[in-house]
Coordinates of C-alpha atoms and ligand atoms in Angstrom, one line a residue:
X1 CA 263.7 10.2 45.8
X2 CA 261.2 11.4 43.4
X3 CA 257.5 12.5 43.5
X4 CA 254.4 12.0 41.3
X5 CA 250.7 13.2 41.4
X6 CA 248.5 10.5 42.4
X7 CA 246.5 11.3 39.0
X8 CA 249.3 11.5 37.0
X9 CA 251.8 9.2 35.0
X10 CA 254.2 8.1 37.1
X11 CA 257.2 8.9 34.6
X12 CA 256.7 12.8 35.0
X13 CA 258.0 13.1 38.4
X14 CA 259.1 16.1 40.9
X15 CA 262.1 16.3 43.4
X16 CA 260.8 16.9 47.0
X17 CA 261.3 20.3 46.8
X18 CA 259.3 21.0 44.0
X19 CA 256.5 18.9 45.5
X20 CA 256.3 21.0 48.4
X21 CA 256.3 23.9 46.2
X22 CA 253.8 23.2 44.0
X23 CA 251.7 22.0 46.9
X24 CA 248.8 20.0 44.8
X25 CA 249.5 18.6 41.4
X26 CA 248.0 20.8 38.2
X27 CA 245.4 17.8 37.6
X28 CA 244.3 17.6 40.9
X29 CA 246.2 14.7 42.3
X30 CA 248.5 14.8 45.2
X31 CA 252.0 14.4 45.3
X32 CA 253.4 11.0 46.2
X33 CA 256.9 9.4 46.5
X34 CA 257.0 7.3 43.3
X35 CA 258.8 4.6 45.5
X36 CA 258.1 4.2 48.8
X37 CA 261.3 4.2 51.2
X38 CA 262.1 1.0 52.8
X39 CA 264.9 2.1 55.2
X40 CA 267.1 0.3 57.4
X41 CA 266.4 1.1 61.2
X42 CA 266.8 -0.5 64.2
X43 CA 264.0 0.4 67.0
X44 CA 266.1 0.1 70.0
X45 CA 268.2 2.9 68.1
X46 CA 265.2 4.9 68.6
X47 CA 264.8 5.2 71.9
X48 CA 267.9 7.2 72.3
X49 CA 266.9 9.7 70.0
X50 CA 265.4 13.5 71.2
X51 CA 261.7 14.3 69.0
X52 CA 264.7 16.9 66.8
X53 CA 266.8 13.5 66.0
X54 CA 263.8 11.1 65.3
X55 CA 262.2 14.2 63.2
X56 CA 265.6 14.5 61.3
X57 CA 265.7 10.9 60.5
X58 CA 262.2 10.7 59.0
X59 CA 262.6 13.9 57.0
X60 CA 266.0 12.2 55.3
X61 CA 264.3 9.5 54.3
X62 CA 261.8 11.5 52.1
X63 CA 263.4 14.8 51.2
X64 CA 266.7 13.7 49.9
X65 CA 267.4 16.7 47.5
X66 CA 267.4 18.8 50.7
X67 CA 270.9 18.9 52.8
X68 CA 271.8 17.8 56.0
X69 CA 272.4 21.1 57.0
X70 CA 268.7 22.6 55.7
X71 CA 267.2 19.9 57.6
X72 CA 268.4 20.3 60.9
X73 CA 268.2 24.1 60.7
X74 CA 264.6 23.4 59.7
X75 CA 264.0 20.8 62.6
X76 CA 266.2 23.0 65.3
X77 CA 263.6 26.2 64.1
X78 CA 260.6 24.5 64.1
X79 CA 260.8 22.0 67.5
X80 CA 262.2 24.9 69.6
X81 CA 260.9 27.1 72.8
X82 CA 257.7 28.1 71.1
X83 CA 256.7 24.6 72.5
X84 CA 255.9 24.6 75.9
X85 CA 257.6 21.1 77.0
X86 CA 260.8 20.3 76.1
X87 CA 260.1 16.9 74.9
X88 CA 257.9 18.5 72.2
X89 CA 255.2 15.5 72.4
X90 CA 254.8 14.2 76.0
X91 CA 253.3 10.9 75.8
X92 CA 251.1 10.4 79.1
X93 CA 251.2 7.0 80.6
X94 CA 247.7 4.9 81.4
X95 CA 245.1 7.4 81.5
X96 CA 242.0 5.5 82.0
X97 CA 243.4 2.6 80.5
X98 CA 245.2 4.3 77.7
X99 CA 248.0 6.3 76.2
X100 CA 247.5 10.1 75.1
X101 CA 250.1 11.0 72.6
X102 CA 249.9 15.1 73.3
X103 CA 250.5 16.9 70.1
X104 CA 249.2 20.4 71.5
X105 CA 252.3 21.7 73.1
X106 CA 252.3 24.0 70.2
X107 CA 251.9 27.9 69.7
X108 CA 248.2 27.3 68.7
X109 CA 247.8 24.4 70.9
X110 CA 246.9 21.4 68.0
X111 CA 248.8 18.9 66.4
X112 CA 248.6 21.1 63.4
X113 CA 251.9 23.0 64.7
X114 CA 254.0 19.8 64.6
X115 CA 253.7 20.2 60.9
X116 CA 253.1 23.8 60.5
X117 CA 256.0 24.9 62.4
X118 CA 258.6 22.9 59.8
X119 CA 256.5 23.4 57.0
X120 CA 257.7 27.7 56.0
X121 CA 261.3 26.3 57.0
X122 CA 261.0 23.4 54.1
X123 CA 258.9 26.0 51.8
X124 CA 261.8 28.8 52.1
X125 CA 264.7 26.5 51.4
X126 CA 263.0 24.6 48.7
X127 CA 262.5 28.2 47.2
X128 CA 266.5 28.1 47.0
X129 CA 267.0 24.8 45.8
X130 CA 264.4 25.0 42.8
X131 CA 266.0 28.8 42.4
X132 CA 262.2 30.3 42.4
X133 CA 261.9 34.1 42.1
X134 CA 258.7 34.3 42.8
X135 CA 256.3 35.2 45.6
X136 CA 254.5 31.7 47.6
X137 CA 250.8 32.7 48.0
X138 CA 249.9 30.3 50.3
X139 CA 246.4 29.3 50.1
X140 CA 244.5 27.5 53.2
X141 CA 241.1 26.5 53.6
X142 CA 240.9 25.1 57.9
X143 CA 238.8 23.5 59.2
X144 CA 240.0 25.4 62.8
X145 CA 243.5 24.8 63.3
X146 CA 245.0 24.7 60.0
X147 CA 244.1 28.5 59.8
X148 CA 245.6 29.7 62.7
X149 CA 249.1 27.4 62.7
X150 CA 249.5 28.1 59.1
X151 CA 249.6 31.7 59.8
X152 CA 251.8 31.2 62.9
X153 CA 254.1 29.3 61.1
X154 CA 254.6 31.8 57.8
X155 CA 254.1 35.2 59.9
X156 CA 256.3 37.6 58.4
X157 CA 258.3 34.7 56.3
X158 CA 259.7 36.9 53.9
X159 CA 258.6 36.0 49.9
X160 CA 255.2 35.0 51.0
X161 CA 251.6 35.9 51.6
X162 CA 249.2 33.6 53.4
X163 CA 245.2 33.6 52.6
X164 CA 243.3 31.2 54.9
X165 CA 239.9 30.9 54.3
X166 CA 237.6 29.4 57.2
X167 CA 234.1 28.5 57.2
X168 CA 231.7 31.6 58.8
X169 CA 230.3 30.3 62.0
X170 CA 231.8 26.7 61.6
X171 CA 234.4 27.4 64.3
X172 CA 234.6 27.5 67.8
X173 CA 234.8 30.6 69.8
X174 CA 238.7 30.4 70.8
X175 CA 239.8 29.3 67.2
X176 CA 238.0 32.3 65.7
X177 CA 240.0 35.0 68.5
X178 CA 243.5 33.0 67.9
X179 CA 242.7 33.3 63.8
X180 CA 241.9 36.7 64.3
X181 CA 244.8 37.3 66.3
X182 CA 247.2 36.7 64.2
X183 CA 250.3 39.5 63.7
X184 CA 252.3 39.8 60.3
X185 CA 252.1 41.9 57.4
X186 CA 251.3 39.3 55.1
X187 CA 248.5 37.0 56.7
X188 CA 244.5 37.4 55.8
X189 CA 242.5 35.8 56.8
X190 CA 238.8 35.8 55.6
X191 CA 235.3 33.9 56.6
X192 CA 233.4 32.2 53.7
X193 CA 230.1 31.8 53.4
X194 CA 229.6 28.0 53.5
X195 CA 231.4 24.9 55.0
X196 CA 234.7 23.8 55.0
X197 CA 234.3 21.2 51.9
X198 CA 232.7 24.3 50.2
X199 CA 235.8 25.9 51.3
X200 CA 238.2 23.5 49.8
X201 CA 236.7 22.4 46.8
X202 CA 236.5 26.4 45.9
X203 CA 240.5 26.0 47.0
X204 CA 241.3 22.8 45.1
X205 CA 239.3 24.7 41.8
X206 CA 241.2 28.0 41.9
X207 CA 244.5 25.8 42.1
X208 CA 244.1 24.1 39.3
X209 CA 242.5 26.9 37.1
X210 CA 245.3 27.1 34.6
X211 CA 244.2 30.3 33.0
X212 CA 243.8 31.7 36.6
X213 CA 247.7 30.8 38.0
X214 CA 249.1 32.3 34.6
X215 CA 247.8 36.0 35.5
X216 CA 248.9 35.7 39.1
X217 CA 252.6 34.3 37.7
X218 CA 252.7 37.2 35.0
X219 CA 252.7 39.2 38.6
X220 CA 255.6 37.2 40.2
X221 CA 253.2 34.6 42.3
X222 CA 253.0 31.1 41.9
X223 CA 250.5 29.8 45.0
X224 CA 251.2 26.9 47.1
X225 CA 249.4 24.7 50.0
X226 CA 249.7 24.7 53.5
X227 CA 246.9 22.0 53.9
X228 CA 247.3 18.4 54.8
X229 CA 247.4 18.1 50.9
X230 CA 251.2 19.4 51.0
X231 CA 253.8 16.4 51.1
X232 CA 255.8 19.2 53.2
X233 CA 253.2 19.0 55.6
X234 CA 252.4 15.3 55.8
X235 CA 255.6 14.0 56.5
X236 CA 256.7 15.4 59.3
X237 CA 253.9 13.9 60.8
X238 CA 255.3 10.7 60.7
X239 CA 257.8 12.0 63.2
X240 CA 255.7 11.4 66.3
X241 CA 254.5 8.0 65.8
X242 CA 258.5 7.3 65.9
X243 CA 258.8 9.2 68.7
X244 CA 255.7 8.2 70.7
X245 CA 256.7 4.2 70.2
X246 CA 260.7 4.5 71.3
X247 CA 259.0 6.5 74.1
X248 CA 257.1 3.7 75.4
X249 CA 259.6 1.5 74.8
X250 CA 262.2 3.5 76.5
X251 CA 260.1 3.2 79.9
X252 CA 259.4 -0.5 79.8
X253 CA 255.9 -0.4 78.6
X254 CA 256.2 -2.2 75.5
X255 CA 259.0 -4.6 74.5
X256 CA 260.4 -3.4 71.2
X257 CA 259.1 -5.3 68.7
X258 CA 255.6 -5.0 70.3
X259 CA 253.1 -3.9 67.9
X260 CA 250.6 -1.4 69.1
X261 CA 247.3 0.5 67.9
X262 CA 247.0 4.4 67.3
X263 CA 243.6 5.7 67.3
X264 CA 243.2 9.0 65.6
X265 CA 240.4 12.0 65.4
X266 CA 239.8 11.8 61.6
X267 CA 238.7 14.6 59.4
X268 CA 240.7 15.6 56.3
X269 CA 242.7 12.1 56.5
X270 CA 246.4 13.5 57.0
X271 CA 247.0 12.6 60.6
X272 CA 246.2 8.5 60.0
X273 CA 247.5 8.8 56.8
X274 CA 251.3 10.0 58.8
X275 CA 250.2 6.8 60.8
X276 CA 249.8 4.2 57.7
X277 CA 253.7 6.0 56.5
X278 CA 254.9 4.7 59.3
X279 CA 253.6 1.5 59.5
X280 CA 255.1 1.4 55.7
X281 CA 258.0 2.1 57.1
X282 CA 258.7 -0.5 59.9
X283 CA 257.1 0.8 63.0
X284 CA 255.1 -2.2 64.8
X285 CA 251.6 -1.5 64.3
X286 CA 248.7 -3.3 64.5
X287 CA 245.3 -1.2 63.8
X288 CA 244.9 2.3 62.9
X289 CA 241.4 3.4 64.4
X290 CA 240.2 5.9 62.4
X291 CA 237.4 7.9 64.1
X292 CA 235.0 10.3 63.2
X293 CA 232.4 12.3 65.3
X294 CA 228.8 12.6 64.0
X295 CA 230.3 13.4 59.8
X296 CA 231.0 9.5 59.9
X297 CA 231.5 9.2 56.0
X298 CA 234.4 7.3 56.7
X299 CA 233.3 4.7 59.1
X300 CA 231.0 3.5 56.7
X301 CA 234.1 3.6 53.9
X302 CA 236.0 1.0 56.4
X303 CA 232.7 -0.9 56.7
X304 CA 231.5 -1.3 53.2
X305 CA 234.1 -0.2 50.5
X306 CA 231.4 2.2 50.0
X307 CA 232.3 6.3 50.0
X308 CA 229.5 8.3 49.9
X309 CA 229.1 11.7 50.9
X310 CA 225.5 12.7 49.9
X311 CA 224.6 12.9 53.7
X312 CA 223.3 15.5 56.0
X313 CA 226.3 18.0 57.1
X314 CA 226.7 18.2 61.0
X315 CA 228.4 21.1 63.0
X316 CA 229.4 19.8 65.5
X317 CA 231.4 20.4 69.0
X318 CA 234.9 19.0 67.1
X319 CA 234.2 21.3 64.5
X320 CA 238.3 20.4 62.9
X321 CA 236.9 17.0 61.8
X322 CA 233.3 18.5 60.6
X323 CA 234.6 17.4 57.0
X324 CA 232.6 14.7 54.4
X325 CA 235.4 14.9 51.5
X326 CA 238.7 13.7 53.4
X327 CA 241.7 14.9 50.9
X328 CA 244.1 12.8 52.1
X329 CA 242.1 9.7 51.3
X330 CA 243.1 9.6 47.8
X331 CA 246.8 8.9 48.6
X332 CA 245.4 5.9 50.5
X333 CA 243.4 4.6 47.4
X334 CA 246.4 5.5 45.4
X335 CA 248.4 2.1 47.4
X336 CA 245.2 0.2 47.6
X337 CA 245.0 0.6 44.0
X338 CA 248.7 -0.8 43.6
X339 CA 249.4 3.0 42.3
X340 CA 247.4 2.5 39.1
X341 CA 246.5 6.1 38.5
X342 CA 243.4 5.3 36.2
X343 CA 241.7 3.9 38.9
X344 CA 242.2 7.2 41.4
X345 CA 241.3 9.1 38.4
X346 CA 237.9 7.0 38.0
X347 CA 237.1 7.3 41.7
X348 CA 237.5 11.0 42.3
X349 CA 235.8 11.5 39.4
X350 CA 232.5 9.2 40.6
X351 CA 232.8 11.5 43.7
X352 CA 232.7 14.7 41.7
X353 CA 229.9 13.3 39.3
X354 CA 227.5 11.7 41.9
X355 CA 229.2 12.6 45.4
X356 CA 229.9 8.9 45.9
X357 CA 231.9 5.7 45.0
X358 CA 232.7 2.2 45.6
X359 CA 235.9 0.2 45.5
X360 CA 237.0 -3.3 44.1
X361 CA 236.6 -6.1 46.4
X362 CA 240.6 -6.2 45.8
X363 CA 241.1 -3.0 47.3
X364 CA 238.9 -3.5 50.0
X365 CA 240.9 -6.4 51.3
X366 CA 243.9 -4.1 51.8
X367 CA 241.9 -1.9 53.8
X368 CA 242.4 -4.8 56.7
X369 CA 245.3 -2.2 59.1
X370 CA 242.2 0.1 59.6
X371 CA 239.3 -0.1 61.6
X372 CA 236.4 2.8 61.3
X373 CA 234.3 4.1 63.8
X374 CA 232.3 6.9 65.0
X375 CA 230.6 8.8 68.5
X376 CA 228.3 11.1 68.9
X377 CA 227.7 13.9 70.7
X378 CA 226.8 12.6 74.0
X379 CA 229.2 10.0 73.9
X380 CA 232.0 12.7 72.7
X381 CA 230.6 14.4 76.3
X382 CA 230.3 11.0 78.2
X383 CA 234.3 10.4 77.1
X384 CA 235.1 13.5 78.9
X385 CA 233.5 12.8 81.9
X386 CA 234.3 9.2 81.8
X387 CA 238.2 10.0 81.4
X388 CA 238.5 13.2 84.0
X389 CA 236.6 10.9 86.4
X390 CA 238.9 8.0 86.6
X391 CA 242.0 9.7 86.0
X392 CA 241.7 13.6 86.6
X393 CA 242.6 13.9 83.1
X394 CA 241.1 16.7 80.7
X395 CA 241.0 15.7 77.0
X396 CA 239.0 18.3 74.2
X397 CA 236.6 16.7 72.2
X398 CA 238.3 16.1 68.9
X399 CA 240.5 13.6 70.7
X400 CA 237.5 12.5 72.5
X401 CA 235.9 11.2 69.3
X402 CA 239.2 8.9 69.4
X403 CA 239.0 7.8 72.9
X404 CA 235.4 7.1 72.7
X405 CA 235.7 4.8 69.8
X406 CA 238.5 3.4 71.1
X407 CA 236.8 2.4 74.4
X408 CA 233.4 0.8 72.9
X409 CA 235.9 -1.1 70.7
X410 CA 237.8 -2.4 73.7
X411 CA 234.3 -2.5 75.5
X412 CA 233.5 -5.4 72.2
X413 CA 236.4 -6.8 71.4
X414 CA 239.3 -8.6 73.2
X415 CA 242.2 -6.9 71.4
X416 CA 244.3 -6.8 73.9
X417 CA 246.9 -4.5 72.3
X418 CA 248.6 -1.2 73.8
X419 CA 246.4 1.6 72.2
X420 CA 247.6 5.1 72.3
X421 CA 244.9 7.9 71.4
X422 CA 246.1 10.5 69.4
X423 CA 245.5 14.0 71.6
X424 CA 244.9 16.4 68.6
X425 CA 244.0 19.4 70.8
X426 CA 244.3 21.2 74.4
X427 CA 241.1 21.3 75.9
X428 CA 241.4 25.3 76.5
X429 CA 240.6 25.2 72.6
X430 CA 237.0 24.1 73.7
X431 CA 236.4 25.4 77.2
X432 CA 232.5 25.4 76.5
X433 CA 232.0 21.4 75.6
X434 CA 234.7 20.7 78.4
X435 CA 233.2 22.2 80.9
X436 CA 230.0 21.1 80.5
X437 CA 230.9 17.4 79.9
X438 CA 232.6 17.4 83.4
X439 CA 230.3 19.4 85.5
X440 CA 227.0 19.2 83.6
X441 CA 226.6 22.7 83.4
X442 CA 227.1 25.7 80.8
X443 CA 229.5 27.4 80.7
X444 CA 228.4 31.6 81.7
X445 CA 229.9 33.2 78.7
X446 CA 231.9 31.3 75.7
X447 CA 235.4 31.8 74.3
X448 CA 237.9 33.4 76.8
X449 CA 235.8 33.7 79.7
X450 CA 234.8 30.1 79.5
X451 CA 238.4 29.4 79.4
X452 CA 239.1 31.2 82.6
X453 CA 235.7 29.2 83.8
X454 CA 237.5 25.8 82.7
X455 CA 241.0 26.8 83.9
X456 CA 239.1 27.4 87.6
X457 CA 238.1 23.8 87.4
X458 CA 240.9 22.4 86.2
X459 CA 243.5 24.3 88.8
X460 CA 246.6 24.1 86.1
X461 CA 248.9 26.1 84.4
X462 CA 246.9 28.3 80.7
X463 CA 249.0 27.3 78.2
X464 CA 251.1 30.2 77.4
X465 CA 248.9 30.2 73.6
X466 CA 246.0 30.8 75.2
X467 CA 247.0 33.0 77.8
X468 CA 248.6 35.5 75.4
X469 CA 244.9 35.7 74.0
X470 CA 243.4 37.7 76.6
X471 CA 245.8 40.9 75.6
X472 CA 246.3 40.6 71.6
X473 CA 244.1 42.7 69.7
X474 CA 242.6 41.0 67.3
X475 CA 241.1 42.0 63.5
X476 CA 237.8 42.5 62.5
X477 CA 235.6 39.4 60.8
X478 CA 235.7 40.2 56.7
X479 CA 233.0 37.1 55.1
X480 CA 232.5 36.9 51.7
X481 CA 231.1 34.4 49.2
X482 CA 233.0 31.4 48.0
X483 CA 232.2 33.0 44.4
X484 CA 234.4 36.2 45.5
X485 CA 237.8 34.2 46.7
X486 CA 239.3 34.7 43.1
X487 CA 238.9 38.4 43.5
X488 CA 239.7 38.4 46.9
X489 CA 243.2 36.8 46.5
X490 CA 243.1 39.1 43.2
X491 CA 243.4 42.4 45.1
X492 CA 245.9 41.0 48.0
X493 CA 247.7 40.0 45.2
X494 CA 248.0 43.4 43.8
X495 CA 248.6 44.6 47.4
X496 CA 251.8 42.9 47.6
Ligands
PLP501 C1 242.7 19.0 61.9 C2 242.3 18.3 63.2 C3 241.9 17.0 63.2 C4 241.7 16.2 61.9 O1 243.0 15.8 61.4 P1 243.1 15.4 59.9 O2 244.5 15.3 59.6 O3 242.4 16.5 59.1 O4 242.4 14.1 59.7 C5 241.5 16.4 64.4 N1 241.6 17.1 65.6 C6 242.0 18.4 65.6 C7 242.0 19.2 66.8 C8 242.4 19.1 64.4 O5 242.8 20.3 64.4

C-alpha cells in the first residue's frame, strides 16, 4: 500500500508510515493511498466484531507496512477505559425518528478522540519503522476539539512536543478550560489572534516553508500534523461507520445489505470524508448529508459546483465547524478529478488567488452520494428542543446542525432510508446553547457552572471528562499574532 500527495506525481510515493509522519505533503497536497483498497468482506462477519476488531480490520487494510502486533497494541491503547462505555460508540436506537451514532465517549468528549487516541500510538511506531531520530513537533491549529484531544492523546508521549494553536475568543467556554487544562511537559498551547482558517493557513504556510523545516531539522525536529489533514488521523475514522452499521444490523434494524444515510456536522471535511472511505470500501450507503451551520460554504459547493469562500465569517454556537476553507475537501476533488493532480493543483490554486472556484460539469456529476445543507441558529436551538421534547434526548449543537438538516430533508423529501446522525459532541461541551434551547432561558453563569445548571436539568451521570474539570488547575491564556507563530514554536523548540 503506497501513498501520494494529492498535488504530487503519483510515482513518488510514501509507505503509510512515512505518510503519517510527514503529516502534509512538502507541496501542500495531502497524502492519499495511490490505490484505493477494494477488500474482500462479508457484512454479516461484521456484526460479530467488538469496535477493537472492526478498528483493527480497517487499519490493515490501509497501513500494511505496520505489523499485526503494532496494530492491535495501537487499537487495545487507544479504545480502552479512558472511554466511558465499553462499546466505545453506542449507537442509540430511534430518537425522534433517528439514529445518533455517539462518538463522545471519549476523554475530551468529541469524536475527535476516536482518532486522536490511536493517532500518538501510529505516530510512535511509525517513528520505529522509518528508524527517525528525530523529535515530532506536532503542530495543531482546532477549531475546539482538535486542541484539546490532540494534547490528550500525545501528553507526555516521549520524542514529542505538541503546539496547538486555537482561535482567541472563537471557542466555547468549556473547550477553552479543558485546553487549558491540559497536563504534560510537552504540550502548549497558545490563542491566536484571528480565526481558525487564519489559524491554519498560517499552519499549512510554516509547514511547507522549506527554508524554515531545515533550521528546526539542524536541531533534531522534523514537525508533523495532528489535524484531520494527517492520513493517521483520517482513517481510523472509518472505523465507526463499520461499526455503527453491523450494530444496527446486529439488532434487527436493518437487513444487511440495506443501505443507509449518515448525516454529519461538517467543518474541516474529515469526518464525511471517513464516511465516503467507507462507502469506497463496500459499506451500504446511500447519501452522505453533509451539513453546515450558518459558514454554509459547502452547501452551496453541493448545490452549484461552485466553491467560494469570499463570504462573511460567522461565530457561531458550533464554533468546531465555524470553518470556510474545509482541508479535507481536496482529497474529495482529488477522486472526482479521477486523481489527475493538475486539476487539484489548478483548483487550490483559484482558491488561494481569488478565494474561490468552480468545477467541471464532469466532476460535478460524481458529486451525486452527497447532499449539502445548512441551519441556522434558531433552527440549531429549535433541533434541540424539538429532539429533548419527543424523546428526552439531549444532543449539543454541532450535531444539531446534522439533525436539523436532516429533518427539513425528511420534512421535503420521501427518502425513506434509515438515517443515522453523526453525534460529534456531548452536550456538557455546550451547557450555555443547551440549556437555553430546552428551557428558553440563559443560562446564570457560562462554562462549568452552566454545566452544573444543565446537568440539574438533565438529572444524569457528568461525564467523568467534564467532571474532572471542576478540580484541574488550569494555565494561563498566552495570545499572540499569527505573524509571531514562527518564533513562538522557535523558542519551544529551543526549550526542548
Ligand atoms: C471537529 C468537529 C466537527 C467537524 O468535523 P470535521 O471533520 O472537521 O468536518 C463537528 N463537530 C464537532 C463537535 C467537532 O469537534
Amino acid at each position: 500500500m503506497e501513498y501520494r500527495s494529492t498535488r504530487g506525481n503519483k510515482k513518488q510515493t510514501l509507505t503509510s508510515a512515512e505518510a503519517v509522519l510527514q503529516g502534509l505533503a512538502p507541496d501542500g497536497g495531502l497524502y492519499v493511498p495511490v490505490k484505493f483498497p477494494q477488500p474482500k468482506f462479508k457484512l454479516e462477519e461484521l456484526t460479530g466484531l467488538s469496535y477493537q476488531q472492526v478498528a483493527k480490520l480497517i487499519l490493515q487494510w490501509f497501513f500494511d507496512d505496520f505489523s499485526d502486533e503494532q496494530i492491535t497494541a495501537s487499537v487495545t491503547a487507544a479504545y480502552g477505559d479512558q472511554f466511558d462505555q465499553s462499546e466505545i460508540v453506542p449507537v442509540t436506537e430511534n430518537k425522534a425518528g433517528n439514529d445518533y451514532m455517539e462518538l463522545f465517549h471519549g476523554p475530551t468528549l468529541a469524536f475527535k478522540d476516536l482518532a486522536l487516541q490511536l493517532l500518538p500510538q501510529l505516530m510512535t511506531k511509525a517513528v520505529k519503522i522509518q528508524q527517525v531520530d528525530n523529535q515530532i513537533m506536532i503542530l495543531t491549529a482546532t477549531s475546539g476539539d482538535t486542541g484539546t484531544a490532540s494534547m490528550r492523546g500525545f501528553s507526555d508521549v516521549a520524542g514529542t512536543q505538541v503546539i496547538v494553536f486555537y482561535p482567541e475568543g472563537g471557542v466555547s467556554p468549556v473547550q477553552l478550560k479543558q485546553m487549558l487544562s491540559q497536563q504534560g511537559s510537552n504540550l502548549q498551547v497558545i490563542a491566536v489572534k484571528g480565526n481558525f482558517d487564519q489559524a491554519q493557513s498560517m499552519v499549512k504556510e510554516i509547514f511547507n516553508d522549506q527554508s524554515f523545516n531545515q533550521q528546526l531539522h539542524e536541531q533534531g525536529t522534523q514537525f508533523s500534523s495532528a489535524n484531520s489533514m494527517n492520513i493517521g488521523r483520517l482513517i481510523p475514522q472509518v472505523a465507526y461507520y463499520f461499526y455503527t452499521y453491523a450494530q444496527m444490523v446486529k439488532r434487527d434494524e436493518i437487513e444487511s445489505g440495506t443501505s443507509i444515510n449518515f448525516a454529519v456536522p461538517t467543518g474541516n471535511f474529515g469526518d464525511i470524508l471517513a464516511g465516503y472511505y467507507a462507502k469506497k470500501l463496500g459499506l451500504p450507503i446511500n447519501k452522505l448529508i453533509c451539513a453546515s451551520n450558518q459558514n454554509n460554504v459547502l452547501t452551496d459547493f453541493f448545490k452549484t459546483g461552485i466553491y467560494d469562500r469570499n463570504r462573511p465569517f460567522y461565530l457561531t454556537n458550533s464554533p468546531s465547524m465555524d470553518i470556510l476553507v474545509s482541508s479535507n475537501l481536496e482529497r474529495l476533488l482529488f477522486m472526482i478529478a479521477d486523481e489527475d493532480e493538475h486539476i487539484v493543483i489548478d483548483l487550490m490554486d483559484q482558491l488561494k488567488q481569488n478565494g474561490k472556484y468552480q468545477i467541471s460539469t464532469t466532476m460535478k456529476a460524481k458529486l451525486t452520494d452527497f447532499i449539502g445543507g445548512s441551519a441556522d441558529e434558531i433552527q440549531i436551538k429549535k433541533e434541540i428542543k424539538r429532539v429533548f421534547d419527543e424523546a428526552k434526548y439531549a444532543i449539543d449543537p454541532h450535531t444539531a446542525v446534522a439533525s436539523s438538516v436532516v429533518h427539513q430533508y425528511q420534512q421535503k423529501t420521501d427518502d425513506q432510508t434509515p438515517t443515522v446522525i453523526v453525534s460529534t459532541a456531548s452536550p456538557y461541551k455546550f451547557p450555555e446553547t443547551v440549556f437555553e434551547a430546552i428551557t428558553g432561558n440563559q443560562v446564570k453563569q457560562p462554562g462549568l457552572p452552566a454545566v452544573k445548571q444543565l446537568n440539574e436539568l438533565l438529572q444524569d451521570e457528568l461525564p467523568v471528562g467534564i467532571k474532572e474539570l471542576f478540580t484541574t488547575k488550569s494555565r494561563q491564556e498566552v495570545v499572540i499574532e499569527t505573524k509571531g507563530m514562527r518564533g513562538l514554536i522557535k523558542s519551544v523548540n529551543k526549550r526542548g
